[in-house]
Amino acid sequence: MSSLILLVPFAALLLLNLLPKRARRAGLWIAWGILMLEVAAAFIGRFTSVNLGGIDLLEQIFDFHLVVDGLSELLMLSCGLVGAVAVLVARETLKDTEERSHFANLVLIALIGINGIAMVRDLFSLYVFVEVTAVATFILITSRRAAGLTFEGTWKYILLSVVASVLMLLSIGVWLLAAGDVTLDAARTSLAAGAPLAWVAMALFLSGLFVKGAMVPFHGWLADAYTAAPAPVSVFMAGIVTKASGIFALLRLADGTLGSASPGREILLVAGALTAVVGAFLALAQTDMKRMLAYSSVSQMGYIVLALGGDLSIGIVAAGLHFFNHAVSKAQLFTNAAAIERELGTLDMTEMGGLGARMPVTAGTTAVATLSLAGLPPLAGFWSKLLIVLALWNAHEYAFAAVAILTSLVTLAYFLALQRRVFFGKQEERWAAVRETSLGLLIPTVALALVTVALGVGFPFALRVLLGGGA
């Protein structure tokens, strides 16, 4: 059955392109339906203990091994939710039928790549699906047709992604020399034996994933790419693509390969702490709303990696939960940024002020997302950050636990600055005619806010499900 998770979106992709041109107007709804089907499948598997694996058609025909476990379902659930929201944003912001059709096509291609990342158990297949996702993303970023727009963000992404691809391919070659195989099991065995060549291969692979995941010091492309991309692409990239391509793969390696190996833990701790701190201070310095949210994403991804350097019995759950929380909240914030840009024509926060009275729902849902990411109770982000600190504390990494707590204060500072600049203070006269955005943008952001609140309030139940599912 796990093969269907790849074959169903592929079939939808074929259907979308075989339809008559006039009928392709339904492309966004086809993509939305597939994404919601993914949410349903992941939800059923995650919360009812139904096995989504079963007989694997691709394994029987092509000797292609796919496994669905708790981490797979987490990525599928995150991708389905964020992708569905991105499609709704595209329906509101993309007016050209052909552009909508292209967006639906590329989202389905990225979905195939992300689902592959979720299920594969060898490093070469992981590399292939990361590249499938990356290629779809390259084209999505360049789909904007705004006058005067440069492709600097796209070129940075492409060039750095090529470097990452070379590092990952080189790593796979070294793995073959070190372990004779590229499965996660073989990699774990080689690392546990302390083979120097195996650690060289792992360092190369981790470096490639650090670039894909925009970890410091390889984060330079992310803010430009997010800013240059159209609104629905920013939602999709910030919500899931970057985390799936780099951070989820790190999560999978930490769970199945690195384990408690000392060099691996130290690399993740240092990289995670550096990324969390640098991203937070870069976000604090921004005046463009999208760029602030982009650097905030860098910081939050650092938190996820930081958890993987702690006690893995807690760290995997903490990282997975924060992965989901960040996907939901960041998709919500970029949707609200799209709403503000649509109504005001700018994302420069120095030109805003007092919009809370004009756009109360947007202001309220933004507050929910920002306070959750800052780690305030009882929202979902509080629990994931608390688990991250506990994972570090249990591993006796007290300095890194302090870094996580102090960086949360910086996170709260820049998000409070966003709220003050955009929604509070004196209202600019030129925004006197501004009204709340359309239902097409309000419905997804309200739905995501409800997910954040519900997960926070119902966290004890959710934690039992996560632990029971073996995530």
mmCIF file of C-alpha atoms in Angstrom, residues 155-414:
data_model
loop_
_atom_site.group_PDB
_atom_site.id
_atom_site.type_symbol
_atom_site.label_atom_id
_atom_site.label_comp_id
_atom_site.label_asym_id
_atom_site.label_seq_id
_atom_site.Cartn_x
_atom_site.Cartn_y
_atom_site.Cartn_z
ATOM 1 C CA TRP A 155 20.070 31.581 -8.684
ATOM 2 C CA LYS A 156 21.413 31.465 -5.127
ATOM 3 C CA TYR A 157 19.120 28.528 -4.422
ATOM 4 C CA ILE A 158 20.128 26.709 -7.608
ATOM 5 C CA LEU A 159 23.871 27.247 -7.199
ATOM 6 C CA LEU A 160 23.970 26.259 -3.534
ATOM 7 C CA SER A 161 21.658 23.327 -4.218
ATOM 8 C CA VAL A 162 24.053 22.093 -6.915
ATOM 9 C CA VAL A 163 26.885 22.247 -4.381
ATOM 10 C CA ALA A 164 24.740 20.255 -1.945
ATOM 11 C CA SER A 165 23.941 17.685 -4.623
ATOM 12 C CA VAL A 166 27.632 17.197 -5.411
ATOM 13 C CA LEU A 167 28.423 16.717 -1.713
ATOM 14 C CA MET A 168 25.631 14.168 -1.315
ATOM 15 C CA LEU A 169 26.643 12.206 -4.428
ATOM 16 C CA LEU A 170 30.281 12.214 -3.322
ATOM 17 C CA SER A 171 29.131 10.974 0.075
ATOM 18 C CA ILE A 172 27.231 8.087 -1.515
ATOM 19 C CA GLY A 173 30.394 7.032 -3.369
ATOM 20 C CA VAL A 174 32.375 7.100 -0.140
ATOM 21 C CA TRP A 175 29.624 5.107 1.605
ATOM 22 C CA LEU A 176 30.008 2.369 -1.001
ATOM 23 C CA LEU A 177 33.708 2.231 -0.237
ATOM 24 C CA ALA A 178 33.223 2.314 3.532
ATOM 25 C CA ALA A 179 30.213 0.029 3.976
ATOM 26 C CA GLY A 180 29.670 -1.651 0.615
ATOM 27 C CA ASP A 181 26.057 -0.476 0.710
ATOM 28 C CA VAL A 182 24.042 2.738 1.028
ATOM 29 C CA THR A 183 21.190 1.521 3.248
ATOM 30 C CA LEU A 184 20.635 3.257 6.589
ATOM 31 C CA ASP A 185 21.326 -0.026 8.378
ATOM 32 C CA ALA A 186 24.709 -0.390 6.690
ATOM 33 C CA ALA A 187 25.557 3.226 7.479
ATOM 34 C CA ARG A 188 24.658 2.745 11.136
ATOM 35 C CA THR A 189 26.805 -0.379 11.387
ATOM 36 C CA SER A 190 29.813 1.360 9.842
ATOM 37 C CA LEU A 191 29.483 4.381 12.117
ATOM 38 C CA ALA A 192 29.071 2.205 15.192
ATOM 39 C CA ALA A 193 32.291 0.389 14.252
ATOM 40 C CA GLY A 194 34.082 3.749 14.183
ATOM 41 C CA ALA A 195 35.266 3.445 10.568
ATOM 42 C CA PRO A 196 36.986 6.772 9.681
ATOM 43 C CA LEU A 197 35.823 6.588 6.060
ATOM 44 C CA ALA A 198 32.225 6.194 7.246
ATOM 45 C CA TRP A 199 32.469 9.422 9.243
ATOM 46 C CA VAL A 200 33.914 11.202 6.207
ATOM 47 C CA ALA A 201 30.921 10.008 4.174
ATOM 48 C CA MET A 202 28.496 11.100 6.887
ATOM 49 C CA ALA A 203 30.130 14.530 7.167
ATOM 50 C CA LEU A 204 29.741 15.045 3.404
ATOM 51 C CA PHE A 205 26.102 13.950 3.461
ATOM 52 C CA LEU A 206 25.310 16.139 6.468
ATOM 53 C CA SER A 207 26.943 19.122 4.747
ATOM 54 C CA GLY A 208 24.675 18.624 1.738
ATOM 55 C CA LEU A 209 21.609 18.436 3.975
ATOM 56 C CA PHE A 210 22.734 21.546 5.862
ATOM 57 C CA VAL A 211 22.729 23.451 2.557
ATOM 58 C CA LYS A 212 19.310 22.078 1.560
ATOM 59 C CA GLY A 213 17.925 22.903 5.002
ATOM 60 C CA ALA A 214 19.441 26.434 5.064
ATOM 61 C CA MET A 215 21.503 25.773 8.178
ATOM 62 C CA VAL A 216 24.053 28.438 9.129
ATOM 63 C CA PRO A 217 26.460 29.190 7.420
ATOM 64 C CA PHE A 218 24.627 27.905 4.298
ATOM 65 C CA HIS A 219 21.490 30.002 4.873
ATOM 66 C CA GLY A 220 22.221 32.873 2.495
ATOM 67 C CA TRP A 221 19.835 31.727 -0.253
ATOM 68 C CA LEU A 222 16.724 31.288 1.881
ATOM 69 C CA ALA A 223 15.564 34.863 2.546
ATOM 70 C CA ASP A 224 16.064 35.910 -1.081
ATOM 71 C CA ALA A 225 14.249 32.827 -2.383
ATOM 72 C CA TYR A 226 11.295 33.260 -0.030
ATOM 73 C CA THR A 227 11.023 36.955 -0.838
ATOM 74 C CA ALA A 228 11.271 36.501 -4.615
ATOM 75 C CA ALA A 229 8.707 33.699 -4.744
ATOM 76 C CA PRO A 230 4.973 34.288 -5.330
ATOM 77 C CA ALA A 231 2.766 34.142 -2.221
ATOM 78 C CA PRO A 232 1.592 30.513 -2.549
ATOM 79 C CA VAL A 233 5.140 29.345 -3.289
ATOM 80 C CA SER A 234 6.411 31.110 -0.153
ATOM 81 C CA VAL A 235 3.730 29.329 1.875
ATOM 82 C CA PHE A 236 4.683 25.955 0.401
ATOM 83 C CA MET A 237 8.445 26.450 0.685
ATOM 84 C CA ALA A 238 8.480 27.917 4.184
ATOM 85 C CA GLY A 239 5.878 25.513 5.473
ATOM 86 C CA ILE A 240 7.279 22.226 4.222
ATOM 87 C CA VAL A 241 9.729 22.118 1.277
ATOM 88 C CA THR A 242 12.876 23.372 3.002
ATOM 89 C CA LYS A 243 12.247 21.281 6.096
ATOM 90 C CA ALA A 244 11.455 18.149 4.063
ATOM 91 C CA SER A 245 14.544 18.484 1.822
ATOM 92 C CA GLY A 246 17.043 19.053 4.598
ATOM 93 C CA ILE A 247 15.716 18.930 8.130
ATOM 94 C CA PHE A 248 13.505 15.847 7.870
ATOM 95 C CA ALA A 249 16.365 13.930 6.284
ATOM 96 C CA LEU A 250 18.533 14.935 9.262
ATOM 97 C CA LEU A 251 15.786 13.737 11.578
ATOM 98 C CA ARG A 252 15.707 10.400 9.764
ATOM 99 C CA LEU A 253 19.491 10.026 9.952
ATOM 100 C CA ALA A 254 19.583 10.906 13.647
ATOM 101 C CA ASP A 255 16.879 8.347 14.373
ATOM 102 C CA GLY A 256 18.126 5.524 12.153
ATOM 103 C CA THR A 257 21.845 6.080 11.658
ATOM 104 C CA LEU A 258 23.665 8.460 14.008
ATOM 105 C CA GLY A 259 22.004 7.319 17.216
ATOM 106 C CA SER A 260 23.996 8.444 20.235
ATOM 107 C CA ALA A 261 27.339 8.448 18.403
ATOM 108 C CA SER A 262 29.362 11.229 20.003
ATOM 109 C CA PRO A 263 30.762 13.009 16.884
ATOM 110 C CA GLY A 264 27.311 13.036 15.272
ATOM 111 C CA ARG A 265 25.675 14.499 18.375
ATOM 112 C CA GLU A 266 28.291 17.211 18.693
ATOM 113 C CA ILE A 267 27.894 18.226 15.045
ATOM 114 C CA LEU A 268 24.116 18.503 15.435
ATOM 115 C CA LEU A 269 24.375 20.424 18.714
ATOM 116 C CA VAL A 270 26.798 23.028 17.387
ATOM 117 C CA ALA A 271 25.047 23.407 14.022
ATOM 118 C CA GLY A 272 21.609 23.618 15.645
ATOM 119 C CA ALA A 273 22.625 26.170 18.273
ATOM 120 C CA LEU A 274 24.483 28.353 15.748
ATOM 121 C CA THR A 275 21.536 28.287 13.347
ATOM 122 C CA ALA A 276 18.972 29.058 16.055
ATOM 123 C CA VAL A 277 20.938 32.033 17.407
ATOM 124 C CA VAL A 278 22.084 33.568 14.101
ATOM 125 C CA GLY A 279 18.650 33.173 12.509
ATOM 126 C CA ALA A 280 16.947 34.820 15.479
ATOM 127 C CA PHE A 281 19.216 37.884 15.471
ATOM 128 C CA LEU A 282 18.966 38.238 11.682
ATOM 129 C CA ALA A 283 15.162 38.177 11.989
ATOM 130 C CA LEU A 284 15.330 40.855 14.691
ATOM 131 C CA ALA A 285 17.096 43.210 12.259
ATOM 132 C CA GLN A 286 14.558 42.959 9.388
ATOM 133 C CA THR A 287 11.925 45.489 8.324
ATOM 134 C CA ASP A 288 10.470 43.461 5.424
ATOM 135 C CA MET A 289 7.843 41.056 6.778
ATOM 136 C CA LYS A 290 8.725 38.167 4.459
ATOM 137 C CA ARG A 291 12.444 38.453 5.203
ATOM 138 C CA MET A 292 11.774 38.476 8.944
ATOM 139 C CA LEU A 293 9.669 35.329 8.598
ATOM 140 C CA ALA A 294 12.368 33.747 6.405
ATOM 141 C CA TYR A 295 15.134 34.271 8.968
ATOM 142 C CA SER A 296 12.727 33.109 11.665
ATOM 143 C CA SER A 297 12.461 29.853 9.689
ATOM 144 C CA VAL A 298 16.252 29.524 9.781
ATOM 145 C CA SER A 299 16.185 29.921 13.563
ATOM 146 C CA GLN A 300 13.350 27.451 14.122
ATOM 147 C CA MET A 301 15.044 24.821 11.965
ATOM 148 C CA GLY A 302 18.043 25.238 14.242
ATOM 149 C CA TYR A 303 15.818 24.278 17.166
ATOM 150 C CA ILE A 304 14.767 21.066 15.435
ATOM 151 C CA VAL A 305 18.380 20.067 14.796
ATOM 152 C CA LEU A 306 19.369 21.083 18.336
ATOM 153 C CA ALA A 307 16.843 18.576 19.713
ATOM 154 C CA LEU A 308 18.518 15.798 17.718
ATOM 155 C CA GLY A 309 21.758 16.413 19.601
ATOM 156 C CA GLY A 310 20.108 15.737 22.958
ATOM 157 C CA ASP A 311 18.640 12.624 24.528
ATOM 158 C CA LEU A 312 17.123 10.876 21.511
ATOM 159 C CA SER A 313 14.442 9.127 23.573
ATOM 160 C CA ILE A 314 12.916 12.605 23.963
ATOM 161 C CA GLY A 315 14.716 14.438 21.164
ATOM 162 C CA ILE A 316 13.081 12.578 18.259
ATOM 163 C CA VAL A 317 9.593 13.317 19.610
ATOM 164 C CA ALA A 318 10.577 16.931 20.384
ATOM 165 C CA ALA A 319 12.084 17.469 16.925
ATOM 166 C CA GLY A 320 9.112 15.837 15.186
ATOM 167 C CA LEU A 321 6.596 17.883 17.155
ATOM 168 C CA HIS A 322 8.441 21.146 16.498
ATOM 169 C CA PHE A 323 8.752 20.169 12.830
ATOM 170 C CA PHE A 324 4.950 19.943 12.653
ATOM 171 C CA ASN A 325 4.364 23.079 14.747
ATOM 172 C CA HIS A 326 6.710 25.125 12.605
ATOM 173 C CA ALA A 327 5.133 23.846 9.379
ATOM 174 C CA VAL A 328 1.663 24.877 10.550
ATOM 175 C CA SER A 329 2.601 28.242 12.062
ATOM 176 C CA LYS A 330 4.939 29.345 9.288
ATOM 177 C CA ALA A 331 2.415 28.450 6.574
ATOM 178 C CA GLN A 332 -0.099 30.492 8.534
ATOM 179 C CA LEU A 333 2.237 33.494 8.822
ATOM 180 C CA PHE A 334 3.132 33.504 5.130
ATOM 181 C CA THR A 335 -0.571 33.266 4.274
ATOM 182 C CA ASN A 336 -1.174 36.338 6.432
ATOM 183 C CA ALA A 337 1.764 38.088 4.780
ATOM 184 C CA ALA A 338 0.089 37.384 1.425
ATOM 185 C CA ALA A 339 -3.151 38.888 2.763
ATOM 186 C CA ILE A 340 -1.373 42.031 3.962
ATOM 187 C CA GLU A 341 0.564 42.439 0.707
ATOM 188 C CA ARG A 342 -2.658 41.998 -1.239
ATOM 189 C CA GLU A 343 -4.469 44.712 0.731
ATOM 190 C CA LEU A 344 -1.583 47.181 1.149
ATOM 191 C CA GLY A 345 0.695 46.453 -1.800
ATOM 192 C CA THR A 346 3.764 46.395 0.467
ATOM 193 C CA LEU A 347 5.451 44.245 3.095
ATOM 194 C CA ASP A 348 7.637 47.023 4.515
ATOM 195 C CA MET A 349 6.698 47.026 8.200
ATOM 196 C CA THR A 350 7.980 50.593 8.685
ATOM 197 C CA GLU A 351 5.130 51.783 6.467
ATOM 198 C CA MET A 352 2.424 49.931 8.425
ATOM 199 C CA GLY A 353 0.736 50.450 11.775
ATOM 200 C CA GLY A 354 -2.685 50.133 13.342
ATOM 201 C CA LEU A 355 -3.836 47.389 10.976
ATOM 202 C CA GLY A 356 -5.281 45.356 13.841
ATOM 203 C CA ALA A 357 -8.434 47.455 13.793
ATOM 204 C CA ARG A 358 -8.770 47.044 10.023
ATOM 205 C CA MET A 359 -7.772 43.390 9.760
ATOM 206 C CA PRO A 360 -8.715 41.841 13.130
ATOM 207 C CA VAL A 361 -8.807 38.189 12.011
ATOM 208 C CA THR A 362 -5.417 38.480 10.311
ATOM 209 C CA ALA A 363 -4.023 40.164 13.428
ATOM 210 C CA GLY A 364 -5.465 37.513 15.748
ATOM 211 C CA THR A 365 -4.240 34.528 13.760
ATOM 212 C CA THR A 366 -0.809 36.139 13.378
ATOM 213 C CA ALA A 367 -0.656 36.493 17.165
ATOM 214 C CA VAL A 368 -1.493 32.799 17.619
ATOM 215 C CA ALA A 369 1.266 31.703 15.222
ATOM 216 C CA THR A 370 3.945 34.068 16.530
ATOM 217 C CA LEU A 371 3.282 33.319 20.202
ATOM 218 C CA SER A 372 3.342 29.589 19.473
ATOM 219 C CA LEU A 373 6.710 29.821 17.704
ATOM 220 C CA ALA A 374 8.027 31.951 20.574
ATOM 221 C CA GLY A 375 7.080 29.125 22.943
ATOM 222 C CA LEU A 376 4.305 30.665 25.034
ATOM 223 C CA PRO A 377 1.832 28.349 26.782
ATOM 224 C CA PRO A 378 -0.649 26.838 26.213
ATOM 225 C CA LEU A 379 0.000 26.920 22.456
ATOM 226 C CA ALA A 380 1.577 23.987 20.611
ATOM 227 C CA GLY A 381 5.007 25.608 20.261
ATOM 228 C CA PHE A 382 5.409 25.778 24.041
ATOM 229 C CA TRP A 383 5.289 22.007 24.365
ATOM 230 C CA SER A 384 7.726 21.260 21.552
ATOM 231 C CA LYS A 385 10.243 23.787 22.870
ATOM 232 C CA LEU A 386 9.828 22.434 26.378
ATOM 233 C CA LEU A 387 10.589 18.925 25.100
ATOM 234 C CA ILE A 388 13.638 20.249 23.235
ATOM 235 C CA VAL A 389 15.002 21.767 26.457
ATOM 236 C CA LEU A 390 14.257 18.527 28.351
ATOM 237 C CA ALA A 391 16.055 16.464 25.680
ATOM 238 C CA LEU A 392 19.130 18.664 26.063
ATOM 239 C CA TRP A 393 18.911 18.710 29.854
ATOM 240 C CA ASN A 394 18.623 14.903 30.082
ATOM 241 C CA ALA A 395 21.741 14.600 27.908
ATOM 242 C CA HIS A 396 23.554 16.939 30.366
ATOM 243 C CA GLU A 397 23.922 19.559 27.633
ATOM 244 C CA TYR A 398 23.075 22.384 30.028
ATOM 245 C CA ALA A 399 24.784 25.131 28.011
ATOM 246 C CA PHE A 400 22.806 24.225 24.885
ATOM 247 C CA ALA A 401 19.590 24.084 26.925
ATOM 248 C CA ALA A 402 20.331 27.638 28.099
ATOM 249 C CA VAL A 403 20.944 28.699 24.490
ATOM 250 C CA ALA A 404 17.529 27.289 23.507
ATOM 251 C CA ILE A 405 15.781 29.191 26.312
ATOM 252 C CA LEU A 406 17.574 32.494 25.698
ATOM 253 C CA THR A 407 17.031 32.299 21.939
ATOM 254 C CA SER A 408 13.305 31.903 22.588
ATOM 255 C CA LEU A 409 13.403 35.321 24.249
ATOM 256 C CA VAL A 410 14.916 36.796 21.078
ATOM 257 C CA THR A 411 12.200 35.030 19.082
ATOM 258 C CA LEU A 412 9.557 36.636 21.285
ATOM 259 C CA ALA A 413 11.263 40.018 20.822
ATOM 260 C CA TYR A 414 11.185 40.043 17.017
#
